[in-house]
Coordinates of C-alpha atoms in Angstrom, one line a residue:
Chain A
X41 CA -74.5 35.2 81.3
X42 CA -76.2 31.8 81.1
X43 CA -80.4 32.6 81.1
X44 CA -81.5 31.8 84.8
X45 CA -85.2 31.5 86.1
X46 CA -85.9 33.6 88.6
X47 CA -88.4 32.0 91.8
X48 CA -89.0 35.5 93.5
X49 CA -92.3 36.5 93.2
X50 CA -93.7 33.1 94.3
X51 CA -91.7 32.5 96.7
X52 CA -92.9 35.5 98.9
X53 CA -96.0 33.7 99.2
X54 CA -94.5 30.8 101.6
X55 CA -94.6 32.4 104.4
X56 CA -98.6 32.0 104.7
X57 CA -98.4 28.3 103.1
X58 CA -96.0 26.9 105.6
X59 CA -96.9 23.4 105.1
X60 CA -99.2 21.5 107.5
X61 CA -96.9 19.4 109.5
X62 CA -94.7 23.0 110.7
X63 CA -97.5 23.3 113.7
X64 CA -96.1 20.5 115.5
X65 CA -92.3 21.6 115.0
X66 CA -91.0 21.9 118.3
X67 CA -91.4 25.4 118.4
X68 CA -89.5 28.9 117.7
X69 CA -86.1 29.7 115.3
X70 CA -84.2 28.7 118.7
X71 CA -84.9 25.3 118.3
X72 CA -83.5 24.7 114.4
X73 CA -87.3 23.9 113.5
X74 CA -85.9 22.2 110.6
X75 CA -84.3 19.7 112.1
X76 CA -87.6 18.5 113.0
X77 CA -88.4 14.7 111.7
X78 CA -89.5 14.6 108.2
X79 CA -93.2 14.7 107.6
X80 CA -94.7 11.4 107.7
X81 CA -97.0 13.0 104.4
X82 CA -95.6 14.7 101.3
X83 CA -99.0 16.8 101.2
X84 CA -97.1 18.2 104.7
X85 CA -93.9 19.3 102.9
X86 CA -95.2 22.5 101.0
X87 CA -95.6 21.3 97.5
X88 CA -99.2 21.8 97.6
X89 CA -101.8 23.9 98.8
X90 CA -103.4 22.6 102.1
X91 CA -106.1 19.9 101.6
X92 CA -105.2 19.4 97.9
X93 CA -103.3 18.4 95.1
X94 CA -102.9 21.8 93.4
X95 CA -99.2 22.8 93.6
X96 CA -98.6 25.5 96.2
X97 CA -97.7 29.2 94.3
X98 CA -94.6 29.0 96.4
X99 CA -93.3 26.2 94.4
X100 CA -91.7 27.0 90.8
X101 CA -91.1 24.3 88.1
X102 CA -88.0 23.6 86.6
X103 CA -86.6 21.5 84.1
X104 CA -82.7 19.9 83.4
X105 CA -81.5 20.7 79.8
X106 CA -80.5 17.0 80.3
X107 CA -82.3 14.8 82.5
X108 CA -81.0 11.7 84.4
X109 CA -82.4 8.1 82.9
X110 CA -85.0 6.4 84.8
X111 CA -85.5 3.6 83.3
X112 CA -88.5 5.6 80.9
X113 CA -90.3 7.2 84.0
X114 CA -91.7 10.7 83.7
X115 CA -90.7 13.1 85.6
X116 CA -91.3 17.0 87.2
X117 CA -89.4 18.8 89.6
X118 CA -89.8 21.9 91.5
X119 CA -87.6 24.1 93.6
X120 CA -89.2 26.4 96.8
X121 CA -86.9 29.4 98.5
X122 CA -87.8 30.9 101.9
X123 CA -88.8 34.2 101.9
X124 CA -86.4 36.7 101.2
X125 CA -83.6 34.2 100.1
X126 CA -81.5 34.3 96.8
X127 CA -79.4 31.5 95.7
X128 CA -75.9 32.6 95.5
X129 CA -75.1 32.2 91.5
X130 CA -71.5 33.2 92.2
X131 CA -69.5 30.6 91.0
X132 CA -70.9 28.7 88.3
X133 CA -70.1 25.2 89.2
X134 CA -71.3 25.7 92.6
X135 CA -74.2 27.3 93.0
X136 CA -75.0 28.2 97.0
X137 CA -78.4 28.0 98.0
X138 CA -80.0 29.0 101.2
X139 CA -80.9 27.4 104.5
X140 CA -84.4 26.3 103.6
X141 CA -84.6 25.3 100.0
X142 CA -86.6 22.1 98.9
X143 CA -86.1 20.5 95.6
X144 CA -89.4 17.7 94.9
X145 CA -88.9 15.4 92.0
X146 CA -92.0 13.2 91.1
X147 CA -91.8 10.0 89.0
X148 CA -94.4 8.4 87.3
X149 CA -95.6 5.6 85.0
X150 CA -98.8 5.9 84.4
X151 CA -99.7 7.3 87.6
X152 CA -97.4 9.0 90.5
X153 CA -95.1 6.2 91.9
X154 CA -92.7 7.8 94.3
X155 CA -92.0 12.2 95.0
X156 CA -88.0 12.9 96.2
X157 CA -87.9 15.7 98.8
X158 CA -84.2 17.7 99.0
X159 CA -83.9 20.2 101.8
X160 CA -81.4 22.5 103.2
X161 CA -81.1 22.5 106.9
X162 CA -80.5 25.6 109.2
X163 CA -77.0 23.7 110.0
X164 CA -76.1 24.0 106.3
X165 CA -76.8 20.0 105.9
X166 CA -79.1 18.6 103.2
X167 CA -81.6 15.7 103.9
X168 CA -83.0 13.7 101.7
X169 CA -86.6 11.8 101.9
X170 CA -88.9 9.9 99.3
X171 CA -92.8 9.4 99.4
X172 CA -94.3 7.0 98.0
X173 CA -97.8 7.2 95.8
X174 CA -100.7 4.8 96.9
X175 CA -103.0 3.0 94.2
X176 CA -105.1 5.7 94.1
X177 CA -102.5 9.0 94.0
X178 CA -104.3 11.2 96.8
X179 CA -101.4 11.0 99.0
X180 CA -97.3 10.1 99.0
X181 CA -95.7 8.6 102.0
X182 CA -92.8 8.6 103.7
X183 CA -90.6 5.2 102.5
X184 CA -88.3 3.9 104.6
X185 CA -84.8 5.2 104.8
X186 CA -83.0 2.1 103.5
X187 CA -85.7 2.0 100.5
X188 CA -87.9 -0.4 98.6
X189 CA -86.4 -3.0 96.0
X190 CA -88.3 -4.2 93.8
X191 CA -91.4 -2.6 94.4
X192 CA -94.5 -3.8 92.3
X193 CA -95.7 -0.8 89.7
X194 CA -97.6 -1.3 86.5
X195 CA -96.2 0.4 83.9
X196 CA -92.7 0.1 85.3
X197 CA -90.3 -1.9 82.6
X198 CA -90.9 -5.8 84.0
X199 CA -93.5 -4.5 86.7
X200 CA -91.0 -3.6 89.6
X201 CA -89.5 0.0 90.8
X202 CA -86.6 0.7 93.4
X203 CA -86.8 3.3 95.5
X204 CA -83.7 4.5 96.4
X205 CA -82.4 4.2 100.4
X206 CA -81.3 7.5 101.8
X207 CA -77.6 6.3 101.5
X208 CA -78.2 6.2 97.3
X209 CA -79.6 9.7 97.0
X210 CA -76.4 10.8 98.9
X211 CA -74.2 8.5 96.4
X212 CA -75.5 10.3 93.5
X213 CA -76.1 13.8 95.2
X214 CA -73.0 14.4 97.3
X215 CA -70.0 13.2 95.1
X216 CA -69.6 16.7 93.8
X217 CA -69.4 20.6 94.7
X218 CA -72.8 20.7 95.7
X219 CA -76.0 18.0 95.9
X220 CA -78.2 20.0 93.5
X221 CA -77.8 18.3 90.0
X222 CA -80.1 19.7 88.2
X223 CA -80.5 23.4 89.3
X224 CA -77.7 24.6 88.1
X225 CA -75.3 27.2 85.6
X226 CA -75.0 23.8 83.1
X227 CA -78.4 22.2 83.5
X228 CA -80.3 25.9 83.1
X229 CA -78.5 28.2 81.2
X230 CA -78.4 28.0 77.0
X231 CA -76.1 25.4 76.7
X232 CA -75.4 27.1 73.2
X233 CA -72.2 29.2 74.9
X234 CA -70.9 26.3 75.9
X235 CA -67.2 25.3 73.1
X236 CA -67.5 22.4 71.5
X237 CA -65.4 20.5 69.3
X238 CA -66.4 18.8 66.0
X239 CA -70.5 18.4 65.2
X240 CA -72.0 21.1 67.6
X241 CA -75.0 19.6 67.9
X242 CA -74.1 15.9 68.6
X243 CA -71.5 16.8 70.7
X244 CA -73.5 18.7 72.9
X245 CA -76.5 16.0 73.0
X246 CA -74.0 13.2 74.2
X247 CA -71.6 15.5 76.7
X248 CA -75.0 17.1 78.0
X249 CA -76.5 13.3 78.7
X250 CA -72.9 12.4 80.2
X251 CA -72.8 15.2 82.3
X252 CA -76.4 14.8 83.8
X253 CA -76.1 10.8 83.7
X254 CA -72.2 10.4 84.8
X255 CA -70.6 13.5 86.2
X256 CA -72.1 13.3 90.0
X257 CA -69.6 10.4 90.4
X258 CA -67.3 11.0 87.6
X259 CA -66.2 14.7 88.6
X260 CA -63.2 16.8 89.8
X261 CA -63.4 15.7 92.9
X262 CA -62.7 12.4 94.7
X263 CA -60.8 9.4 93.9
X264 CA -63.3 9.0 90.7
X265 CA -61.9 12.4 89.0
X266 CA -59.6 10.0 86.5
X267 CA -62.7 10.5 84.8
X268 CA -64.2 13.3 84.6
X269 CA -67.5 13.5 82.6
X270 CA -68.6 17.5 83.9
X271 CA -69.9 19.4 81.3
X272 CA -68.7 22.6 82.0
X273 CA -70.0 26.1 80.8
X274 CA -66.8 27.6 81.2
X275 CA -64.2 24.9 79.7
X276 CA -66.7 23.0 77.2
X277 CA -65.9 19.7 76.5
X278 CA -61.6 19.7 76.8
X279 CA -60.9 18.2 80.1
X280 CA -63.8 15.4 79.4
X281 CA -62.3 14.2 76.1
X282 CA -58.7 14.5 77.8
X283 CA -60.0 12.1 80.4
X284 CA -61.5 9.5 78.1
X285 CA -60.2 9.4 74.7
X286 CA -57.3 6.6 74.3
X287 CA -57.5 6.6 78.1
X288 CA -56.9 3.1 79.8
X289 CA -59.3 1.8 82.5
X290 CA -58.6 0.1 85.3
X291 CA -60.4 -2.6 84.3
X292 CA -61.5 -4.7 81.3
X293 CA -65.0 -4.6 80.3
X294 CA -65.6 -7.3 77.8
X295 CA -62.1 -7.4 77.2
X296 CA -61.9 -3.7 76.2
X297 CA -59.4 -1.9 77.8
X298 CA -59.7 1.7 76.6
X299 CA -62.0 4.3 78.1
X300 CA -63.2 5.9 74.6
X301 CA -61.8 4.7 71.3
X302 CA -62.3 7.8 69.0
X303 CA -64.4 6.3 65.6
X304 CA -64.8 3.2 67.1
X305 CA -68.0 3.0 69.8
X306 CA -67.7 -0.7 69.7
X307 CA -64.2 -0.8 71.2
X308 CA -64.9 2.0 74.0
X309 CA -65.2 0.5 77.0
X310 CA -67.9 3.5 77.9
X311 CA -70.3 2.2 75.9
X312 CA -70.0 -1.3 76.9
X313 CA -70.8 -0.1 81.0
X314 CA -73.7 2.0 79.5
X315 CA -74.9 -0.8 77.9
X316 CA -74.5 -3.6 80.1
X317 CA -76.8 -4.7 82.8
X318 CA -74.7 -6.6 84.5
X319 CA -74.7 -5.8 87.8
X320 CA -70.9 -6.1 88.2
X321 CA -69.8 -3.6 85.2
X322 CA -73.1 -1.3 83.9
X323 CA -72.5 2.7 84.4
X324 CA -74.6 4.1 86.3
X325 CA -74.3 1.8 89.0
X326 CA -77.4 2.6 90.3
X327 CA -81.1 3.5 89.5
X328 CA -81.6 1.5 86.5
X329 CA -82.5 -2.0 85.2
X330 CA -82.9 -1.2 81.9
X331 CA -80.0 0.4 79.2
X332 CA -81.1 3.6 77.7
X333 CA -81.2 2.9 74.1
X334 CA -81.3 6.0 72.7
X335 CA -78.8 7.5 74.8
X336 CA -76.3 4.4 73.8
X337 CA -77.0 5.2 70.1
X338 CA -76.4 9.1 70.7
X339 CA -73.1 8.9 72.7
X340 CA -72.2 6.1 70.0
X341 CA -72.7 8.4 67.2
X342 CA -70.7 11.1 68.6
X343 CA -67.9 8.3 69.6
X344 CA -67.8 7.3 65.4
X345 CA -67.3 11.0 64.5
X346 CA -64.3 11.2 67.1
X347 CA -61.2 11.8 65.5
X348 CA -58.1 10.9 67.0
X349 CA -56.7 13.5 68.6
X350 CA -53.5 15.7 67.4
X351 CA -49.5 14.5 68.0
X352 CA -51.0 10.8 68.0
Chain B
X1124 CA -64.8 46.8 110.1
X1125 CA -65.4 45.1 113.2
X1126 CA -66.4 41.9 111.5
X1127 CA -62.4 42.5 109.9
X1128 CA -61.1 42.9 113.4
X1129 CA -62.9 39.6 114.5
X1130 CA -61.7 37.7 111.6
X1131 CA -58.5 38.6 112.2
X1132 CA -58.4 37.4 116.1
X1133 CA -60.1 34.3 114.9
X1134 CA -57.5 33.9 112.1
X1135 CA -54.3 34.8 114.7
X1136 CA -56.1 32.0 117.3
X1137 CA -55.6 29.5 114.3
X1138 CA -52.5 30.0 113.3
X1139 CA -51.0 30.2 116.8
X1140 CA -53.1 26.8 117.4
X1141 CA -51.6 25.0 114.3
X1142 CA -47.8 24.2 115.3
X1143 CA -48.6 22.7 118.6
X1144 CA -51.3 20.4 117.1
X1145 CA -49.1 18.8 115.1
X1146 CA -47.4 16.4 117.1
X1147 CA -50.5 15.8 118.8
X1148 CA -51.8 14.5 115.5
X1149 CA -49.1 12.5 114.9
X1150 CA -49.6 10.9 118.0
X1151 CA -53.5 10.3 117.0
X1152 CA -52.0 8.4 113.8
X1153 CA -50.1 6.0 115.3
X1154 CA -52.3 5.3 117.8
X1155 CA -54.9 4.8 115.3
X1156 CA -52.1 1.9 113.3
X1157 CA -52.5 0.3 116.6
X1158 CA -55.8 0.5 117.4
X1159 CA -56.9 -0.3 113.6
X1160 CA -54.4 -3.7 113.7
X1161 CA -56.5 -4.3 117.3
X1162 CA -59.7 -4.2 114.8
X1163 CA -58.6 -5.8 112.2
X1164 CA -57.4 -8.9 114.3
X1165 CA -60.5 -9.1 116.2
X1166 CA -63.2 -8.5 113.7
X1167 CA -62.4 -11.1 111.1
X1168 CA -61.0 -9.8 108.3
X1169 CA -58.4 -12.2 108.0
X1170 CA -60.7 -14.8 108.0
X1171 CA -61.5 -14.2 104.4
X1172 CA -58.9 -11.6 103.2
X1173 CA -55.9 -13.7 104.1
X1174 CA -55.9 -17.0 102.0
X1175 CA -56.0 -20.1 104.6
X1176 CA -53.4 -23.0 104.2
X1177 CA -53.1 -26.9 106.1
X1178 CA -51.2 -25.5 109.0
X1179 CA -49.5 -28.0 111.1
X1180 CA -52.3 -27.7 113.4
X1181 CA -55.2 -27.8 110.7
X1182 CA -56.3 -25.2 108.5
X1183 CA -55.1 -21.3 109.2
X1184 CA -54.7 -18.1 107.6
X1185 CA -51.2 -18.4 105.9
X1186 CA -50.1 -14.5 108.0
X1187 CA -47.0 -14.3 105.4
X1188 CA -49.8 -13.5 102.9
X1189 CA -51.6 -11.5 105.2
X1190 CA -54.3 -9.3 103.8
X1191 CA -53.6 -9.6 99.9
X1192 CA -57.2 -11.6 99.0
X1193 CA -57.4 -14.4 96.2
X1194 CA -54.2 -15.3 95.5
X1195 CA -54.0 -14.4 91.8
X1196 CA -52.3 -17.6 91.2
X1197 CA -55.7 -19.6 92.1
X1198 CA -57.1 -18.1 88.8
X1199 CA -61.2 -18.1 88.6
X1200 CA -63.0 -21.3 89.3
X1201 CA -66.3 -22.8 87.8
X1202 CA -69.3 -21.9 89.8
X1203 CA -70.9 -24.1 92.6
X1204 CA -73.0 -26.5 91.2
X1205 CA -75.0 -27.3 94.6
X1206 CA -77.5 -29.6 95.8
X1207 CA -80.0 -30.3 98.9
X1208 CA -80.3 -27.2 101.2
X1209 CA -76.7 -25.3 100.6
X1210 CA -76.6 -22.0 99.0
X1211 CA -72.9 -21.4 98.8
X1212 CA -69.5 -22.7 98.9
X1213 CA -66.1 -21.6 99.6
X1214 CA -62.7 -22.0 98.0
X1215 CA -60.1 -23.8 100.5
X1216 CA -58.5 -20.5 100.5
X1217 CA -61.7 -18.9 102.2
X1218 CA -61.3 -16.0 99.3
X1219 CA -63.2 -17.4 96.7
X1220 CA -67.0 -17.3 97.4
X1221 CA -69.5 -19.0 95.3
X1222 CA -73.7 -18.5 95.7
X1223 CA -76.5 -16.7 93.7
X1224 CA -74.5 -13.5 93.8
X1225 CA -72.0 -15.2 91.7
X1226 CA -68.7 -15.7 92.3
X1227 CA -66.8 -13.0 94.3
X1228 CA -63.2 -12.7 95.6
X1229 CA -61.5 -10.9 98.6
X1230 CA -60.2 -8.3 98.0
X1231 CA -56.4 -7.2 98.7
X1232 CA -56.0 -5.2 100.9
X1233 CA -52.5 -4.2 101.3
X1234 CA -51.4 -0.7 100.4
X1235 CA -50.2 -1.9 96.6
X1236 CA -51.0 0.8 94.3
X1237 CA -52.0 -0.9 91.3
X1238 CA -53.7 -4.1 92.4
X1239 CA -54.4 -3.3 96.4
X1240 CA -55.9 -0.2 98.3
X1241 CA -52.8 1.9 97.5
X1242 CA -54.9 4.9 95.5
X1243 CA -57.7 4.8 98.3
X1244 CA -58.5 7.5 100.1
X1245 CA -60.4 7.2 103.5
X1246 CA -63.0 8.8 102.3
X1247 CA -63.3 6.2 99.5
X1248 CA -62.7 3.5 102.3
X1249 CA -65.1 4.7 104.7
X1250 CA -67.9 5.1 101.9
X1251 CA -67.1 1.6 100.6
X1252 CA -67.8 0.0 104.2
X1253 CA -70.6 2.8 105.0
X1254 CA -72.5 2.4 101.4
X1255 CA -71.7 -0.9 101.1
X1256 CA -70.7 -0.2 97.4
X1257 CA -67.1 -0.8 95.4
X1258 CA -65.3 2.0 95.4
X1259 CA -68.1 4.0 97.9
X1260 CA -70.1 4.4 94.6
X1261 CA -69.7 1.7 92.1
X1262 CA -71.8 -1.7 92.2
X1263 CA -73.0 -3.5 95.3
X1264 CA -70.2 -5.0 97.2
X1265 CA -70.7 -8.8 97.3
X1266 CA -71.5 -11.1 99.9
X1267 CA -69.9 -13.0 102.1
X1268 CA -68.1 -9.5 102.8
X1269 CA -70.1 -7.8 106.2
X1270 CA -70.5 -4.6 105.3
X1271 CA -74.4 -5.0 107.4
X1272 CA -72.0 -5.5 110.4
X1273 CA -69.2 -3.0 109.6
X1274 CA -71.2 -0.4 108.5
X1275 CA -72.0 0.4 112.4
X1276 CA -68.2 1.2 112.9
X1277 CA -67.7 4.7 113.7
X1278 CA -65.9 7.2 112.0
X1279 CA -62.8 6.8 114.1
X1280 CA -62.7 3.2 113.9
X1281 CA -63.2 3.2 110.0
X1282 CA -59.9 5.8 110.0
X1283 CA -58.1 3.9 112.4
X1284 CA -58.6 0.4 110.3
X1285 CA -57.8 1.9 107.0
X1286 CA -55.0 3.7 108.4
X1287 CA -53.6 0.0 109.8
X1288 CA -54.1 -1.0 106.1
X1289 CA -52.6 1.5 104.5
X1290 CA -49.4 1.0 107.0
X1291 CA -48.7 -2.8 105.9
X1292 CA -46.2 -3.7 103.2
X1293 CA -47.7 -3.1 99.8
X1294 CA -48.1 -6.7 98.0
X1295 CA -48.8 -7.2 94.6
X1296 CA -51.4 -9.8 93.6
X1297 CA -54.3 -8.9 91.2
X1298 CA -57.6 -9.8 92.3
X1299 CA -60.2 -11.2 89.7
X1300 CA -63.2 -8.9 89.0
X1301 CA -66.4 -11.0 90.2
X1302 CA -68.5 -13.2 87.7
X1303 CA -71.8 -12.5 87.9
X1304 CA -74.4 -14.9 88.0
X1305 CA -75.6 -17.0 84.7
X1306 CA -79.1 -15.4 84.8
X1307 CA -78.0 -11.2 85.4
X1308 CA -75.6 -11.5 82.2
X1309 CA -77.8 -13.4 80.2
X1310 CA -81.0 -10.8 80.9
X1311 CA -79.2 -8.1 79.8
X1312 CA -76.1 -7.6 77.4
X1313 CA -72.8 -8.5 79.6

């Protein structure tokens, strides 16, 4: 069984932290207090302790074996359970989690630039929110739902940020069993179980970046599943390499053709999409500016130790 | 136990519902053909998804080419080069768009497998329009394409038009993949 943290003990505690802003929710369970607006101020949303930046004992930390590229910022994420709750590890490429929950991500360069806020509803919905840092990072506010492009942040790579509009986080977070990416059985556990064919290591480094980078699009679901980049912990790497190696793609990419060309990086149309910014062709679509050299020269290595595969 | 018993009422309640809401449904699909050709003729997209021809009574859309986007045949022209005020230009077709987006093409939308909407789901359909992104997820979808407007079509009205679509004759005619602009390709690798 994959190693799983375990948020109990703190979370008993958020019962007396409810955040600030829950005093002007329209008033008892009746009325689905969570479907109340969205705080206006992240320091309402329970990740701190009232009146300060120390992060509330309610709140636990976590961190994603393999973490989404944002264009270099830093990043910490936390998770919060109401009282009581469990997350329902069941099945492992789905993992249920209660009425309640709230996921923060912060992002940084230099300072705090922007805090994402997931939380389940009482309906079973999720909603999805950012805050944004000012100059002086006391306080994160609520950014408009369609976003901000091309927000001005020192330290950022050419000076400018995106925050994403409510209709990207739901792009990225509900194309798949469930819109928590990176609290899960592949993100947490020791990836170590997990088969995998030829150089262990590298293979695991490249499928893991795929999976957290690619595989909220490019899944078993939906009209993207052609491809399917989902690292599981129960089938390894099989269905992914079936989906790319020798594949054709629908479309030409620099005049390549194929998906993944095994020993050949330069004629895999994969790496072209990671490593193009043009707007038209780069993978991911969304949420970056700037290609993520190192990940291009990992997922290239592991493409030149490909070999072709059997009855070829 | 009891929580079996309900299940099982709740379960018989569905199954005795099921047959009877079939034709029903039926009835909602072609309704919604009809209603989704009723969109479709009054909202514009054959303005710029049909390719336009010198009618005998000045330029039209040419409706035995109905829906199917750049005509393959026209190939990919040059960019724009424009002067003065103007910050775009159109093909005689009305399918090939020129401007600082690029150069982008209508799309076909006829139910043709391979080079139309013919793999689509509604889902995919209604997330392209809603998102405003190719394929519901992939890159921006270009201008002069309305998705600002259409995105405010409801759910049913989304269904009804793609199910319209998805009823016409499936015509083959490959669409060229956009060119982006001069500066985006040349600021980062193509």
């Amino acid at each position: 069984m994959p190693h799983v943290f375990s948020p109990y003990p703190a979370i008993a505690l958020l019962a007396l932290l409810l955040p600030a802003g829950a005093s002007e929710l329209p008033g008892p369970a009746d009325a689905a207090p969570d479907l109340a607006p969205l705080p206006g101020r992240l320091s309402e949303t329970g990740l701190y302790e009232p009146g300060s930046l120390r992060l509330s004992p309610a709140v636990q930390a976590f961190t994603p074996n393999f973490a989404l590229w944002s264009d270099g910022a830093a990043k910490r994420r936390w998770i919060s359970l109401p009282p009581g709750t469990a997350i329902d590890r069941s099945d492992p490429a789905a993992w249920q989690f209660p009425p309640g929950t709230r996921f923060w991500k912060e992002f940084s360069h230099a300072g705090p630039v922007e805090t994402r806020l997931i939380e389940r509803l009482a309906d079973g919905t999720w909603r999805y929110a950012s805050y944004v840092w000012d100059s002086t990072g006391t306080e994160a506010l609520l950014a408009p739902a369609y976003g901000v492009l091309r927000m001005p942040v020192s330290g950022a790579p050419g000076g400018v940020y995106d925050i994403p509009s409510e209709e990207d986080c739901r792009m990225c977070h509900e194309g798949g069993p469930v819109p928590v990416l990176g609290f899960s059985a592949a993100q947490l556990s020791t990836v170590d179980d997990t088969p995998m064919p030829g150089n262990e290591t590298l293979a695991r480094d490249a499928l893991g970046y795929l999976h957290a980078n690619c595989a909220h699009c490019h899944n078993d679901r939906g009209p993207l599943s052609d491809i399917d980049l989902t690292l599981s912990v129960a089938d390894g790497a099989d269905r992914i390499l079936q989906t790319l190696v020798d594949r054709e793609a629908d479309t030409a990419v620099q005049s390549l053709r194929v998906r993944v060309v095994p020993g050949k990086p330069g004629d895999s149309q994969l790496v072209a999409r990671m490593k193009s910014r043009n707007p038209n062709h780069q993978m991911p679509p969304l949420g970056t500016r700037v290609t993520d050299d190192v990940a291009v020269a990992l997922v290239e290595r592991w493409i030149e130790q490909l070999t072709a595969p059997e009855g070829n | 136990m009891r929580t079996t018993l309900l299940i099982g009422a709740v379960l018989s309640l569905v199954a005795g519902g099921a047959p009877g809401a079939e034709p029903s449904s039926k009835d909602a699909k072609a309704s919604g053909v009809e209603r989704g050709r009723y969109i479709v003729q009054t909202t514009g997209c054959h303005d710029c998804h049909t390719p336009w021809i010198d009618g005998p009574a000045g330029p039209e859309p040419d409706m035995t080419r109905a829906l199917i986007g750049h005509p393959e045949s026209d190939g990919v022209p040059e960019p724009a080069s424009l002067s003065g005020p103007w910050i775009a230009a159109v093909s005689p077709t009305n399918t090939a768009w020129s401007g600082p987006w690029g150069i982008s093409f209508t799309a076909n939308l006829t139910p043709d497998p391979e080079t139309g909407l013919g793999q689509w789901t509604e889902r995919m359909f209604r997330d392209a329009i809603r998102n405003g992104r190719h394929k519901g997820r992939g890159r921006p979808i270009l201008p002069p394409m309305p998705v600002m407007v259409y995105k405010n079509f409801t759910d049913d009205d989304l269904a009804a038009i793609f199910a319209y679509l998805q009823s016409l004759p499936p015509v083959r005619n490959q669409v060229p993949e956009p060119v982006a602009p001069p500066e985006r390709v040349a600021d980062g690798t193509p």
